[in-house]
Amino acid sequence: MADHQRRVYEEMLELLSGEDNPTPMVRLGKTVPYQQTRVYAKLEWYNPFGAVKDRVAANMIRDAEERGIVGEHQKLVEPTSGNTGLGLAMLANARGYTIKTPLSKAIPAEKRTMLRYFGADVEELDDSLCPAPGAPEGAIARAMATAAQPDYHMLNQYENEANIEAHILTTGPEIWRQTQGKITHFVAGLGTCGTITGNGRFLKGKNPEVKIIGVHPEDGHDIPGVRSLRQLKQTKLYHPDEYDALVEVDNRESFAMSMRLNREDCIIAGPSSGMALCGALKIIEDQPDAVVVVIFPDNVFKYASSFARHFPEVAAAPSGDAPASGPSLKEELLDSLVANSRNPHDTVEVSVVQEMLEQEKPLLLDVRIADQYSVGHLPGALNIPVAEIAHRRGELPENLDAPVITVCNVGNASISGMLVLKSLGYRNVKSMNGGTAGWMDRGLPTE
Ligand SMILES: Cc1ncc(COP(=O)(O)O)c(C=O)c1O
């Protein structure tokens, strides 16, 4: 048995959290407005590999090993938005397994790089930020195809009950003990929903009066790890009838709160922690004896590139004495041009495109390669791959004020398409967020 008083361990896995080795809870001061309600952040980056998902990775592997599904020299494959992959990669290292992680290029570069650094075989795909089960070219489909090979196994955090169980066995009991049974509200952001469902079941089992509150981002958000209401409908572990309330928080508020947590409460919280806290503050009143626990899934360091995009003032200025191996000034400027173009003036949501198609009748310009276009595209969309736009100018409207919407798979290449059109002088062009995948997620028709 590890001695958690002395905190001297024989190996890293002894640090996995549990009732006798809980992650810390810290009371929030300046970021909460209450006089009476006490709000505690449960700091999940104190797990050994940096996130709440270490619990899930460890429990899914333990469960699969006990069932005899996973064993010596196992090859794992798991679609991931980062944290589960990072936890699994380390558990795989400890166990002598290998792991392949198909994931979206929209996931912050920090997480993709660290996955490789930990030894995972990372496959980068043009998927949306949250892998969608139906997307034919998405991370989940790719992982399933790999898992169909005889020597691979996919633990599948989106469906595996051991994800929920991880929280019934560890997080829930920790919180119950840390609050001495006084918790009145449990708050968590929603991704796979393992956290909310597992903690909800455990805490309501102890006291049915504990309120279980789920927080989700808006459509088109860029907070890794969490899902909008529409994206949640695809998640098997999402059981809304077991939660007392669901709250939506917008992207801007989430990032702003994360910054406040860092600057005011000295808590190095990432964006989904900011989101969860905003949700708690929206729904919970100031009242005597209220004890609120909010899960803070991971810390800020994995999201430097997201923060530089949201708060350009914190992005490093290009410096003359940058190391020769770093990106050139031209590359940095191009990156920041692309990042800055993701602003509300240059992008448009699927719902707005639907309205525009009725009214302004914009030209839909699908900038993917012909093979992708022919699999399915928005009705009436013209196909000119981004690399060919400049040469095929003759096919574009003569009027430089004509409305044009650029579209791709998920809303990345369409940004480049929009920039190329702007460089050709088109003044009324926007890139559609979410791309064809986002369009299909809404059940809208393609041809
Ligand atoms: C950063 C972050 N926040 C929140 C969550 C949501 O947790 P869950 O998947 O248990 O719903 C995740 C899950 O990946 C995450 O990585």
XYZ file of C-alpha atoms and ligand atoms in Angstrom:
463
model
C 0.000 0.000 0.000
C 1.337 3.401 -0.961
C 1.915 5.815 1.894
C 0.087 8.955 0.816
C 1.226 10.831 3.909
C 4.887 10.606 2.944
C 4.106 10.729 -0.780
C 7.015 8.503 -1.693
C 6.097 5.963 -4.339
C 7.563 2.902 -6.045
C 5.992 3.749 -9.418
C 3.801 6.407 -11.049
C 0.639 4.295 -11.109
C 0.550 4.386 -7.297
C -0.300 8.047 -7.703
C -3.620 7.336 -9.425
C -6.262 9.072 -7.347
C -8.848 7.509 -5.108
C -10.496 8.034 -1.724
C -7.178 7.766 0.149
C -5.290 9.863 -2.426
C -7.815 12.451 -3.623
C -7.136 15.274 -6.042
C -7.231 18.560 -4.115
C -10.280 20.778 -3.763
C -9.714 24.518 -3.457
C -12.308 27.069 -2.439
C -12.839 29.793 -5.021
C -12.691 33.347 -3.709
C -12.499 36.226 -6.141
C -14.165 34.549 -9.110
C -17.385 33.733 -7.255
C -19.801 36.461 -6.207
C -21.488 34.635 -3.290
C -21.629 35.673 0.353
C -22.794 32.289 1.625
C -22.561 29.561 -0.996
C -19.124 27.904 -0.880
C -17.718 26.795 -4.232
C -14.815 24.337 -4.446
C -12.823 23.525 -7.578
C -11.667 19.902 -7.766
C -8.298 20.119 -9.497
C -8.065 17.113 -11.754
C -4.674 17.969 -13.237
C -3.251 16.565 -9.991
C -3.891 13.147 -11.511
C -0.566 11.544 -12.509
C -0.834 12.199 -16.254
C -2.543 15.545 -16.036
C -6.312 15.173 -16.335
C -9.570 13.728 -15.024
C -9.308 11.130 -17.807
C -6.470 9.301 -16.054
C -9.143 7.801 -13.826
C -11.097 6.616 -16.850
C -8.064 5.286 -18.706
C -6.945 3.315 -15.642
C -10.386 1.887 -14.934
C -11.124 0.936 -18.554
C -7.801 -0.912 -18.765
C -8.277 -2.624 -15.390
C -11.781 -3.698 -16.405
C -10.683 -4.989 -19.835
C -7.744 -6.866 -18.318
C -9.962 -8.453 -15.674
C -12.372 -9.582 -18.377
C -9.468 -11.004 -20.337
C -10.244 -8.781 -23.374
C -6.910 -7.002 -23.146
C -3.605 -8.666 -22.367
C 0.098 -8.963 -23.005
C 1.499 -6.923 -25.945
C -1.971 -5.510 -26.557
C -2.487 -3.008 -29.390
C -5.051 -0.385 -28.367
C -6.839 2.122 -30.589
C -8.932 4.960 -29.190
C -10.560 8.027 -30.788
C -9.866 10.877 -28.415
C -10.018 14.612 -27.976
C -6.693 14.353 -26.151
C -6.925 13.684 -22.456
C -8.155 10.098 -22.635
C -5.437 9.406 -25.194
C -2.774 10.951 -22.964
C -3.873 8.861 -19.973
C -4.154 5.696 -22.070
C -0.768 6.307 -23.697
C 0.901 6.401 -20.279
C -1.042 3.393 -18.996
C -0.052 1.591 -22.208
C 3.611 2.452 -21.558
C 3.289 1.055 -18.041
C 1.676 -2.152 -19.290
C 3.814 -2.741 -22.398
C 0.898 -2.060 -24.785
C 0.885 0.151 -27.865
C -1.785 2.699 -28.728
C -3.008 4.349 -31.920
C -5.066 7.520 -31.510
C -7.024 8.806 -34.515
C -7.967 12.406 -33.767
C -9.077 15.675 -35.272
C -6.583 18.261 -36.484
C -8.821 20.771 -34.703
C -7.467 19.521 -31.351
C -4.805 21.895 -29.979
C -1.302 21.196 -31.298
C -0.082 20.916 -27.693
C -2.193 17.797 -27.104
C -1.329 16.197 -30.463
C 2.371 16.794 -29.859
C 2.276 15.439 -26.322
C 0.456 12.309 -27.441
C 3.318 11.606 -29.848
C 5.808 12.496 -27.134
C 4.191 9.947 -24.815
C 4.638 7.355 -27.584
C 1.174 7.123 -29.156
C 0.797 6.586 -32.897
C -1.265 9.687 -33.735
C -3.400 9.738 -36.887
C -4.576 13.271 -37.657
C -7.889 13.606 -39.481
C -10.134 16.362 -40.848
C -12.742 15.604 -38.186
C -14.687 18.055 -36.034
C -13.287 18.952 -32.607
C -15.541 16.380 -30.915
C -15.415 13.104 -32.817
C -18.913 12.379 -34.202
C -19.936 8.716 -34.403
C -21.589 9.064 -37.840
C -18.813 10.944 -39.650
C -17.481 8.574 -42.346
C -13.955 10.034 -42.301
C -13.957 10.864 -38.600
C -11.810 9.642 -35.718
C -14.449 7.225 -34.419
C -14.979 5.571 -37.821
C -11.203 5.295 -38.325
C -10.726 3.797 -34.853
C -13.524 1.292 -35.455
C -11.981 0.225 -38.739
C -8.648 -0.335 -36.970
C -10.350 -2.117 -34.062
C -11.892 -4.548 -36.560
C -8.388 -5.975 -37.095
C -7.938 -9.050 -34.888
C -5.020 -7.859 -32.747
C -6.484 -4.420 -31.883
C -8.896 -3.448 -29.126
C -10.851 -0.221 -28.759
C -11.847 0.510 -25.165
C -14.352 3.096 -26.485
C -14.743 5.761 -23.820
C -17.991 6.901 -25.512
C -19.808 3.674 -24.659
C -17.755 1.890 -22.014
C -19.548 1.646 -18.651
C -16.096 1.466 -17.018
C -15.845 5.193 -17.834
C -18.837 5.897 -15.568
C -17.583 3.363 -13.031
C -14.218 5.151 -12.730
C -16.073 8.023 -11.071
C -18.268 5.774 -8.934
C -15.111 4.137 -7.591
C -12.880 7.198 -7.194
C -14.101 10.788 -7.822
C -17.476 10.372 -6.104
C -16.101 8.820 -2.883
C -13.322 11.434 -2.774
C -15.824 14.285 -2.982
C -18.131 12.743 -0.402
C -15.252 12.410 2.017
C -13.665 15.775 1.233
C -16.965 17.606 1.844
C -17.756 15.379 4.854
C -21.038 14.546 3.160
C -22.039 18.208 2.995
C -21.983 18.619 -0.793
C -25.249 20.142 -2.081
C -24.380 20.698 -5.780
C -22.077 18.781 -8.126
C -21.149 20.536 -11.378
C -19.290 19.112 -14.385
C -18.782 19.907 -18.054
C -20.189 17.339 -20.456
C -18.020 15.369 -22.879
C -18.466 11.605 -22.861
C -20.592 12.249 -19.735
C -18.690 9.661 -17.704
C -17.886 12.313 -15.095
C -21.405 13.611 -14.533
C -23.140 10.244 -14.760
C -20.701 8.420 -12.461
C -20.499 11.145 -9.835
C -24.241 11.731 -10.087
C -25.005 8.078 -9.402
C -22.565 7.867 -6.494
C -23.531 11.142 -4.823
C -27.289 10.682 -5.262
C -26.827 7.188 -3.824
C -25.393 8.841 -0.709
C -27.900 11.708 -0.620
C -30.673 11.980 -3.229
C -30.915 15.723 -2.485
C -27.514 16.501 -4.056
C -28.156 18.475 -7.255
C -26.296 17.246 -10.327
C -25.669 20.019 -12.844
C -24.291 19.510 -16.359
C -22.661 22.349 -18.272
C -22.263 22.344 -22.043
C -20.849 24.765 -24.603
C -22.715 26.401 -27.470
C -22.672 25.016 -31.020
C -19.522 25.995 -32.899
C -17.457 26.260 -29.677
C -13.732 25.545 -29.608
C -13.375 24.079 -26.109
C -11.691 20.670 -26.404
C -13.194 17.813 -24.409
C -16.769 19.050 -24.116
C -19.826 18.761 -26.346
C -22.708 21.020 -27.310
C -26.247 19.752 -26.733
C -26.462 18.633 -30.360
C -23.144 16.755 -30.087
C -24.219 15.201 -26.761
C -27.168 13.430 -28.356
C -24.618 11.090 -29.982
C -23.059 10.079 -26.659
C -24.274 6.814 -25.113
C -23.270 7.729 -21.553
C -25.379 10.935 -21.659
C -28.363 10.294 -19.341
C -30.108 13.687 -18.994
C -32.946 12.190 -16.934
C -30.375 11.578 -14.155
C -29.237 15.223 -14.003
C -31.130 18.031 -12.254
C -30.191 20.773 -14.697
C -28.299 21.501 -17.913
C -26.780 24.928 -18.537
C -25.269 26.351 -21.722
C -22.236 28.631 -21.514
C -20.837 30.521 -24.474
C -17.312 30.222 -25.756
C -16.218 33.741 -24.905
C -17.453 33.512 -21.292
C -15.633 30.199 -20.815
C -12.264 31.516 -21.990
C -12.725 34.765 -20.061
C -13.487 32.857 -16.849
C -10.481 30.614 -17.355
C -8.310 33.731 -17.537
C -9.938 35.161 -14.400
C -9.348 31.899 -12.518
C -5.653 32.136 -13.379
C -5.243 35.819 -12.644
C -7.549 36.235 -9.663
C -7.726 32.889 -7.857
C -4.247 31.693 -8.946
C -5.747 28.488 -10.314
C -4.154 27.265 -13.544
C -7.515 26.159 -14.963
C -8.092 25.362 -18.643
C -11.079 26.487 -20.725
C -13.488 23.667 -19.835
C -12.968 24.509 -16.135
C -13.904 28.120 -16.892
C -16.989 26.862 -18.688
C -18.063 24.601 -15.810
C -17.681 27.393 -13.264
C -19.691 29.835 -15.429
C -22.467 27.233 -15.588
C -22.448 26.857 -11.794
C -22.686 30.616 -11.292
C -25.586 30.884 -13.738
C -27.782 28.391 -11.945
C -26.857 28.232 -8.269
C -28.165 30.895 -5.904
C -26.425 32.395 -2.921
C -27.847 30.431 -0.002
C -26.800 29.273 3.473
C -25.112 25.859 3.712
C -24.694 25.382 -0.021
C -21.482 23.475 -0.817
C -20.737 23.294 -4.526
C -18.058 21.102 -6.096
C -17.044 21.908 -9.680
C -14.825 19.513 -11.633
C -11.823 21.284 -13.216
C -10.726 18.648 -15.779
C -7.266 19.878 -16.783
C -4.886 22.800 -16.662
C -4.146 25.710 -18.903
C -0.823 24.620 -20.389
C -2.351 22.362 -23.033
C -4.237 25.281 -24.513
C -1.600 27.946 -25.156
C -2.512 28.091 -28.843
C -6.237 28.461 -28.057
C -5.495 31.249 -25.591
C -3.252 33.045 -28.052
C -6.195 32.994 -30.471
C -8.746 34.218 -27.938
C -6.480 36.767 -26.325
C -4.108 38.004 -29.062
C -2.423 40.263 -26.510
C -0.865 37.194 -24.807
C 0.503 35.702 -28.057
C 4.278 36.080 -28.330
C 5.345 38.899 -30.607
C 7.586 37.640 -33.430
C 11.107 38.358 -32.254
C 14.258 38.957 -34.295
C 16.336 36.577 -32.186
C 13.988 33.591 -32.468
C 15.838 30.285 -32.850
C 16.558 29.324 -36.448
C 14.528 26.119 -36.101
C 11.345 27.994 -35.061
C 8.656 29.117 -37.489
C 9.648 31.915 -39.855
C 8.069 35.325 -39.518
C 6.082 34.584 -42.682
C 4.746 31.350 -41.156
C 3.845 33.094 -37.927
C 2.068 35.869 -39.788
C 0.180 33.341 -41.891
C -0.825 31.414 -38.751
C -2.024 34.544 -37.058
C -3.862 35.624 -40.222
C -5.698 32.302 -40.243
C -6.338 32.491 -36.482
C -7.568 36.064 -36.674
C -9.816 35.236 -39.567
C -11.751 32.917 -37.269
C -13.573 35.942 -36.005
C -17.321 36.425 -36.166
C -17.017 38.746 -39.169
C -15.343 36.196 -41.395
C -17.087 33.019 -40.319
C -20.711 32.037 -40.190
C -22.669 29.306 -38.399
C -24.640 26.623 -40.231
C -27.963 27.985 -38.913
C -27.213 31.417 -40.389
C -26.203 29.902 -43.744
C -29.593 28.187 -43.849
C -31.306 31.588 -43.457
C -28.981 33.264 -45.982
C -29.771 30.614 -48.585
C -33.420 31.698 -48.407
C -32.677 35.431 -48.536
C -29.341 36.606 -49.970
C -28.781 33.428 -51.993
C -24.978 33.370 -51.578
C -22.728 31.292 -53.794
C -21.714 28.157 -51.868
C -18.123 27.400 -52.760
C -16.939 23.935 -51.680
C -13.137 24.175 -51.526
C -12.371 20.480 -50.949
C -10.765 18.181 -53.493
C -13.196 16.694 -56.025
C -13.181 13.215 -54.397
C -14.411 14.605 -51.079
C -16.921 16.879 -52.793
C -18.410 13.985 -54.746
C -19.065 11.949 -51.549
C -21.564 14.602 -50.410
C -21.827 18.372 -50.543
C -24.293 21.130 -49.748
C -27.034 21.346 -52.390
C -25.998 23.586 -55.281
C -22.423 24.067 -54.029
C -19.828 24.850 -56.700
C -16.585 22.874 -56.294
C -13.262 24.639 -56.720
C -10.480 23.163 -54.521
C -8.683 25.807 -52.546
C -5.445 25.427 -54.524
C -7.286 26.106 -57.809
C -9.359 29.145 -56.852
C -6.931 31.706 -58.224
C -6.630 29.931 -61.630
C -10.364 29.344 -61.978
C -11.343 32.899 -61.247
C -13.503 32.976 -64.361
C -16.007 30.618 -62.656
C -16.526 33.044 -59.777
C -19.044 35.921 -59.759
C -17.919 39.094 -61.542
C -19.419 41.259 -58.818
C -16.881 41.526 -55.981
C -19.747 42.318 -53.565
C -21.575 39.059 -54.356
C -22.111 37.008 -51.167
C -19.980 33.856 -51.075
C -19.799 31.157 -48.362
C -16.802 28.820 -48.409
C -17.348 25.267 -47.189
C -15.079 22.269 -46.508
C -15.233 19.199 -44.236
C -15.177 20.866 -40.831
C -14.421 24.543 -41.365
C -10.599 24.602 -41.594
C -9.778 24.568 -45.322
C -12.740 26.880 -45.931
C -10.879 29.549 -43.904
C -8.030 29.373 -46.444
C -10.600 29.500 -49.256
C -12.193 32.581 -47.714
C -8.764 34.248 -47.420
C -7.920 33.463 -51.058
C -11.229 34.991 -52.186
C -10.544 38.073 -50.074
C -7.130 38.356 -51.655
C -8.891 38.317 -55.049
C -10.968 41.292 -53.918
C -14.226 39.621 -52.817
C -15.627 41.719 -50.013
C -18.623 39.683 -48.884
C -17.180 36.236 -48.205
C -17.446 34.091 -45.084
C -16.258 30.616 -44.122
C -18.893 28.220 -42.714
C -17.998 26.923 -39.233
C -18.387 23.184 -38.772
C -18.277 22.519 -42.528
C -20.206 19.779 -44.313
C -19.937 17.594 -41.158
C -21.678 20.302 -39.110
C -24.323 20.668 -41.820
C -24.983 16.903 -41.796
C -24.987 16.798 -37.975
C -28.034 19.068 -38.162
C -29.760 16.545 -40.384
C -29.631 18.903 -43.391
C -29.584 17.420 -46.900
C -26.518 16.964 -49.090
C -26.193 15.841 -52.687
C -10.799 19.054 -20.847
C -12.023 18.248 -20.613
N -13.072 18.788 -20.015
C -14.193 18.065 -19.788
C -14.320 16.780 -20.165
C -15.621 16.064 -19.934
O -15.581 14.893 -19.188
P -16.482 13.660 -19.562
O -15.948 13.060 -20.833
O -16.365 12.722 -18.421
O -17.901 14.120 -19.767
C -13.241 16.234 -20.803
C -13.308 14.913 -21.318
O -12.546 14.552 -22.215
C -12.064 16.966 -21.031
O -10.998 16.439 -21.661
